[in-house]
Short mmCIF file of C-alpha atoms in Angstrom, two decimals:
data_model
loop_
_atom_site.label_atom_id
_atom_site.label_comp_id
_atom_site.label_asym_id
_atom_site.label_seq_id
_atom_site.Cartn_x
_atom_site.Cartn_y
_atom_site.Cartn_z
CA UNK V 1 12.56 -4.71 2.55
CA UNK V 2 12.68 -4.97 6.54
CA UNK V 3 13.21 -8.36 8.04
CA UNK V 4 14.20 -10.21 11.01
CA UNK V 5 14.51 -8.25 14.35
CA UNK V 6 14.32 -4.92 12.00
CA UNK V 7 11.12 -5.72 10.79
CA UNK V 8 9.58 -6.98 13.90
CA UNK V 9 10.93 -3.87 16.25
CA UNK V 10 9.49 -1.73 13.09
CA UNK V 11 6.31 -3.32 13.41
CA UNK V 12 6.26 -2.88 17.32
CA UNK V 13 6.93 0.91 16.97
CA UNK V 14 4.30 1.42 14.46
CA UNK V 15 1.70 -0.24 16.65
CA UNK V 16 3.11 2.09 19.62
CA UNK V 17 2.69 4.73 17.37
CA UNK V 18 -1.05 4.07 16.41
CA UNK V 19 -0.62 2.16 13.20
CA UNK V 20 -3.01 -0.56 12.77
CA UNK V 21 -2.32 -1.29 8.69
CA UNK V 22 0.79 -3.81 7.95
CA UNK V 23 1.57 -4.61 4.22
CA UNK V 24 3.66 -7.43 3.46
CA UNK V 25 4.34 -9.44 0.68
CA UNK V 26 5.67 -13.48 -0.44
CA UNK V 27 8.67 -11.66 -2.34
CA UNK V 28 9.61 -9.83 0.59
CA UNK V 29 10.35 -12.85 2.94
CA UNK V 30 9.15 -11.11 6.16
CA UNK V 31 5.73 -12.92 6.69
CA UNK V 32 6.77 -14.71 9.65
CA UNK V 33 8.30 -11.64 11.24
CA UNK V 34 4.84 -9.85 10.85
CA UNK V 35 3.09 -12.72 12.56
CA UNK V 36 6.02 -12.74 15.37
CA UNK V 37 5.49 -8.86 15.61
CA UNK V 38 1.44 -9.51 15.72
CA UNK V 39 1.69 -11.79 18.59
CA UNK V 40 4.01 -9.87 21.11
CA UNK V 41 1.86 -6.69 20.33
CA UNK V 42 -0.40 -7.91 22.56
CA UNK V 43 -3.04 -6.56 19.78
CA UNK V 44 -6.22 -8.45 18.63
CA UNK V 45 -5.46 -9.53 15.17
CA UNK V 46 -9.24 -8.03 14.32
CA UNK V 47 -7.71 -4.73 15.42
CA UNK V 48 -4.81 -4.80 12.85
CA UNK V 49 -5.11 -5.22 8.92
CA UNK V 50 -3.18 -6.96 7.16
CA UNK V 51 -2.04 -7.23 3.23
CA UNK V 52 -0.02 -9.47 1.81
CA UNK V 53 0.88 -10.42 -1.89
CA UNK V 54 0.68 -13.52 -4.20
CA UNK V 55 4.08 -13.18 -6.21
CA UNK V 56 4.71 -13.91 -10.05
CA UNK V 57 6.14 -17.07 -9.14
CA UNK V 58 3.21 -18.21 -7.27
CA UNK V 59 0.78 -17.34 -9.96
CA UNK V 60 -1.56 -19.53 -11.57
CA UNK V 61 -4.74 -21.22 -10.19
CA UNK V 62 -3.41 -24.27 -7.92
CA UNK V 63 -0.25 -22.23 -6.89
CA UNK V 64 -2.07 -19.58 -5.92
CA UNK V 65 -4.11 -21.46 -3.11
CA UNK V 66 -1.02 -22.89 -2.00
CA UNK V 67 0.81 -19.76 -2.04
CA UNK V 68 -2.55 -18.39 0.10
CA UNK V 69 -2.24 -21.51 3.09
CA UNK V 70 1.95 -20.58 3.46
CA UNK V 71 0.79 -17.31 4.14
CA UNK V 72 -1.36 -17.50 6.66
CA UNK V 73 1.10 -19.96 8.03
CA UNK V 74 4.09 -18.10 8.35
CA UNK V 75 1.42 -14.71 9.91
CA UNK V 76 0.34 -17.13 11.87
CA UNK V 77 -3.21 -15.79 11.16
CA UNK V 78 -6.68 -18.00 9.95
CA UNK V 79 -7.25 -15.02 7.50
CA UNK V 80 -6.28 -12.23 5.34
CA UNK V 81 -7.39 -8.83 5.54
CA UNK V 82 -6.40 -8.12 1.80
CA UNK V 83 -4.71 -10.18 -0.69
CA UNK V 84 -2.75 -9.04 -3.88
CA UNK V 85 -1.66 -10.09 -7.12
CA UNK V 86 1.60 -8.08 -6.48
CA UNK V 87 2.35 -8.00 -10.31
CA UNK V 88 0.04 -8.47 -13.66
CA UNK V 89 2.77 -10.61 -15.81
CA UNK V 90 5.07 -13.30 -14.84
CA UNK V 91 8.85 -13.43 -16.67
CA UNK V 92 8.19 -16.19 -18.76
CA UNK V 93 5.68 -14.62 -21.25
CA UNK V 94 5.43 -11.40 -22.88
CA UNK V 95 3.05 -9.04 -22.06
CA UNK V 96 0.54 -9.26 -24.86
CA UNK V 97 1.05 -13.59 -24.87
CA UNK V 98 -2.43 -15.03 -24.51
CA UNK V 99 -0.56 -17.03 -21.82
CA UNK V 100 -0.17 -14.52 -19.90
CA UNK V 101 -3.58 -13.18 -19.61
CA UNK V 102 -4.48 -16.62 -18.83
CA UNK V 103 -2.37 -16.84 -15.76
CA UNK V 104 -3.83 -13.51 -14.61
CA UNK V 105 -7.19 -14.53 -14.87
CA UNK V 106 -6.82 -18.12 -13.61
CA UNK V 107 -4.73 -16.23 -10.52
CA UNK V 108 -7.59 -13.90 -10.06
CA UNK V 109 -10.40 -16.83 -9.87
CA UNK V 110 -8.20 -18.43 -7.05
CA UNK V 111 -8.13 -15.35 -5.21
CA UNK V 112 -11.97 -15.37 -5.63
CA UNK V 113 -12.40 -18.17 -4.48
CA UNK V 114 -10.19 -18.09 -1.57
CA UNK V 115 -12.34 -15.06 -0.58
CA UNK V 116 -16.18 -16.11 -1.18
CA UNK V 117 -15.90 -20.43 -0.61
CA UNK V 118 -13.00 -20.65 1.55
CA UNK V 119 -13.30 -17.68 3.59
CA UNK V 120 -9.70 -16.81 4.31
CA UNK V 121 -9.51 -13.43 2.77
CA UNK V 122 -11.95 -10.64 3.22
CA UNK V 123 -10.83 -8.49 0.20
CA UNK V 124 -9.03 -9.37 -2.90
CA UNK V 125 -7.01 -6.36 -5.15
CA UNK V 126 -4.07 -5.93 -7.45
CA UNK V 127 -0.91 -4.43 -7.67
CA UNK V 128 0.95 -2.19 -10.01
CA UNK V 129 -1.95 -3.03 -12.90
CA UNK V 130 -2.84 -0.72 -15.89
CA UNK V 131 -6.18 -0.24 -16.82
CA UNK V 132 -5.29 -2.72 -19.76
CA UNK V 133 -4.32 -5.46 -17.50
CA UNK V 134 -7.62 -4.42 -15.09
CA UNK V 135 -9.14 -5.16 -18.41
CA UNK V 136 -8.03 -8.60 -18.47
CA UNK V 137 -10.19 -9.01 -15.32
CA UNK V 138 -13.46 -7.42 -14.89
CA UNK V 139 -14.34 -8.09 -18.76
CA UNK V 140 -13.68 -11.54 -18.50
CA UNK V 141 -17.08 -13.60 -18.44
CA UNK V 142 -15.49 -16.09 -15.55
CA UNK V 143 -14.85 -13.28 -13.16
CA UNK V 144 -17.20 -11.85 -10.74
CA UNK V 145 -15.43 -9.41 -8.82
CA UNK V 146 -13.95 -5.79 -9.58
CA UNK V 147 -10.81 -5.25 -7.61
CA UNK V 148 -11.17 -3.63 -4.49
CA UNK V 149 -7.32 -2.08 -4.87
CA UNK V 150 -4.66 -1.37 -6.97
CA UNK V 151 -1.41 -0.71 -4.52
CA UNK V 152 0.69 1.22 -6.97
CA UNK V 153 4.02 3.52 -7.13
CA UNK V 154 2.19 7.36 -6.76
CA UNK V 155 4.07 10.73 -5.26
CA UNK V 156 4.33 14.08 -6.86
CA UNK V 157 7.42 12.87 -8.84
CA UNK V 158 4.94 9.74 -10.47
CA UNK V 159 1.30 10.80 -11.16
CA UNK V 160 0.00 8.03 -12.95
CA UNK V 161 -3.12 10.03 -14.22
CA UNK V 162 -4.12 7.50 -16.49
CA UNK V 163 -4.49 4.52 -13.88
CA UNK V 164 -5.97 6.78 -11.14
CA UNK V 165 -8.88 8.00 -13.32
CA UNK V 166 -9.81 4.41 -14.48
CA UNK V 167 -9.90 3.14 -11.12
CA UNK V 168 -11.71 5.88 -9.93
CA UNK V 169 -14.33 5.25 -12.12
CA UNK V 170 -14.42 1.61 -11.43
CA UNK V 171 -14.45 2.29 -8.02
CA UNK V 172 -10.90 1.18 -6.93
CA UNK V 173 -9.44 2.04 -4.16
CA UNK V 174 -5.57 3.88 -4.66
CA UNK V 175 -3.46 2.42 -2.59
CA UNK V 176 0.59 4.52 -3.22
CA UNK V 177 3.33 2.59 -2.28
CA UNK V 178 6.87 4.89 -1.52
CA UNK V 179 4.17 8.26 -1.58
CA UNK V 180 7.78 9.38 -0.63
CA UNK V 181 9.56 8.41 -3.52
CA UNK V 182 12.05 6.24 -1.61
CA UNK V 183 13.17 9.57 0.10
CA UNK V 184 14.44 11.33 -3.77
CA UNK V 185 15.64 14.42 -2.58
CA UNK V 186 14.21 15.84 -5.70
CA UNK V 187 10.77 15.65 -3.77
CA UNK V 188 11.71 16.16 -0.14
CA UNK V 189 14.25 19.05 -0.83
CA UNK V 190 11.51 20.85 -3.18
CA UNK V 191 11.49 24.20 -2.67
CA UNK V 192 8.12 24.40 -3.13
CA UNK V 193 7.30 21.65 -0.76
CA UNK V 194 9.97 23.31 1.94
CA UNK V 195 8.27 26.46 1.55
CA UNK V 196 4.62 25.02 2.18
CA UNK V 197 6.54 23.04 5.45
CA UNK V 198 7.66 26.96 6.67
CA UNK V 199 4.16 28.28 6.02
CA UNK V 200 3.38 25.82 8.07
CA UNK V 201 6.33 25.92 11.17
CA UNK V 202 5.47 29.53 11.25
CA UNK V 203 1.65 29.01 11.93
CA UNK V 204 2.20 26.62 14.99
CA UNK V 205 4.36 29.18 16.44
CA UNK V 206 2.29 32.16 15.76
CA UNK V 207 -0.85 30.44 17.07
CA UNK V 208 0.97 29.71 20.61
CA UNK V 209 -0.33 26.27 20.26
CA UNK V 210 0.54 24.03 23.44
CA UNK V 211 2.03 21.16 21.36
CA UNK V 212 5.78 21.61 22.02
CA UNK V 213 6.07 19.98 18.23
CA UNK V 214 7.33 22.43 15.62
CA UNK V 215 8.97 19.78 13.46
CA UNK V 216 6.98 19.70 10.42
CA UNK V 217 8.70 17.77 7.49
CA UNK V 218 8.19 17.97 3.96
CA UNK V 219 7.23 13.92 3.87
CA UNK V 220 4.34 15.40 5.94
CA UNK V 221 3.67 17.50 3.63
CA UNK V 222 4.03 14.90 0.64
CA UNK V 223 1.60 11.99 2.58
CA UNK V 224 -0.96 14.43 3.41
CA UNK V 225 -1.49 15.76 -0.46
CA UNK V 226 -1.69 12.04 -1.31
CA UNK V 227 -4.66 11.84 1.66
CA UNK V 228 -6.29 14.94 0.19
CA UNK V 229 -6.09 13.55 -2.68
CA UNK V 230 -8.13 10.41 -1.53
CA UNK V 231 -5.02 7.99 -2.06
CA UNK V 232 -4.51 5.01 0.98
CA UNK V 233 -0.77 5.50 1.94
CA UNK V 234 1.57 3.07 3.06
CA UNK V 235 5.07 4.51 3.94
CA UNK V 236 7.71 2.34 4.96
CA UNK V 237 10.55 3.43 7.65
CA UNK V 238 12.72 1.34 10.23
CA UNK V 239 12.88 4.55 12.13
CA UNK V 240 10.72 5.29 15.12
CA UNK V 241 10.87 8.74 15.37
CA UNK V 242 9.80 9.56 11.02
CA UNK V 243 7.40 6.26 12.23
CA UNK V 244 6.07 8.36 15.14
CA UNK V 245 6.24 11.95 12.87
CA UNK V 246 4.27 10.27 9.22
CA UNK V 247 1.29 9.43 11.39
CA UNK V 248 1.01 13.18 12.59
CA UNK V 249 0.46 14.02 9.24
CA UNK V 250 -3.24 13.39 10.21
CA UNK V 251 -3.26 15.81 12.24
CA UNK V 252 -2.02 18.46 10.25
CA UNK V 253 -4.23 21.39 8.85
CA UNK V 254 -5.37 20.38 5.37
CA UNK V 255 -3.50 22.06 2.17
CA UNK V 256 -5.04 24.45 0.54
CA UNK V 257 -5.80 24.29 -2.87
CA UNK V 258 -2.97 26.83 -4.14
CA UNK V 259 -0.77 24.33 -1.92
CA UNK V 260 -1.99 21.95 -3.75
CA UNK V 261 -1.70 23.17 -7.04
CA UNK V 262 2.01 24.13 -6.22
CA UNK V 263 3.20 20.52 -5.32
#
């Protein structure tokens, strides 16, 4: 994870570089470097969105409030964009322990009400859930909301067909974490994927085009079939200049389907 002066000057370059979406997280102890970030931006903090997680320590009704006011106290911020339960179990239990299911749930109805009585978050989600843990919480009779995410570990090299379909059909939004697989060379050396990124050098130059730009890269390549696929993506880099080239995958001619079929 980023922190300190890394995170903040990470932050800064994303902003310069158009970004307006900054996830962040309790386990990841750079909260107050987000908010530090925020405020010498210069940015309105309606114009940026921010996520942040409640850990598996922090879980549990009461804990979770709490765990909700440090946050918004260390991003120096009267409100959350989008908040997370960043896992579905905590260490203590195993996964099919009654216990368990009970701390999800109880962890969930603070997050509900944080959103519709106290007013400090706007959207609530999950993270890394299976549609049996999802279970957990929109059957339950003492929960009224479906999540509006599920931020979860999806590239080429890590489908997960089973989750995607369930939330699609519950109407959750995807959310993929490392869409670059941490950088595996197995997905950014692909020769399939470096063949697509040719295909796609060579039609820049043949079309003369005025942008002086003929780097395309095959993390490009990777974060727009997770867009055309209708996944949110939220690479990470400390790196201004793979900050400054994963935003122009927007910009980039979409895949076709064969291109898609091939990664």
């Amino acid at each position: 994870c980023l922190r300190d002066s890394v995170c903040e000057q990470a932050i800064l370059s994303a902003f310069k570089a158009g970004y307006r979406c900054i996830d962040t997280a309790t386990i990841y102890k750079n909260e107050a470097s987000v908010g530090k970030a925020l405020r010498e931006s210069g940015l309105r903090r309606d114009d940026v969105f921010i996520t942040t997680k409640i850990s598996p320590k922090e879980c549990g009704y009461e804990s979770t409030i709490l765990a909700i006011n440090e946050s918004l106290t260390r991003l120096d911020t009267d409100y959350l964009d989008l908040c997370l339960i960043h896992w579905p179990g905590i260490a203590k239990f195993k996964p099919a322990d009654t216990k368990q299911i009970e701390i999800r749930v109880q962890t969930w109805l603070a997050l509900e009400y944080a959103k519709n009585t106290l007013k400090v978050i706007r959207s609530i989600g999950v993270s890394n859930f299976l549609p049996t843990h999802l279970d957990t919480i929109i059957l339950d009779p003492r929960t009224s909301i479906v999540p509006a995410v599920n931020q979860i570990e999806l590239h080429p090299l890590f489908l997960q067909k089973e989750t995607v379909d369930y939330c699609r059909k519950k109407s959750i939004i995807i959310q993929s974490y490392s869409p670059l697989a941490q950088g595996n060379s197995i997905l950014l050396e692909c020769p399939s994927i470096l063949s697509i990124v040719n295909t796609y050098r060579r039609e820049r130059i043949d079309s003369n085009s005025s942008n002086n730009d003929n780097e395309i890269t095959a993390a490009q390549i990777c974060l727009l079939w997770a867009i055309q696929h209708g996944f949110a993506v939220i690479p990470r880099s400390s790196q201004p200049q793979r900050i400054i080239q994963n935003a122009k995958a927007l910009y980039l001619r979409p895949l076709t389907s064969d291109e898609m079929e091939i990664i």
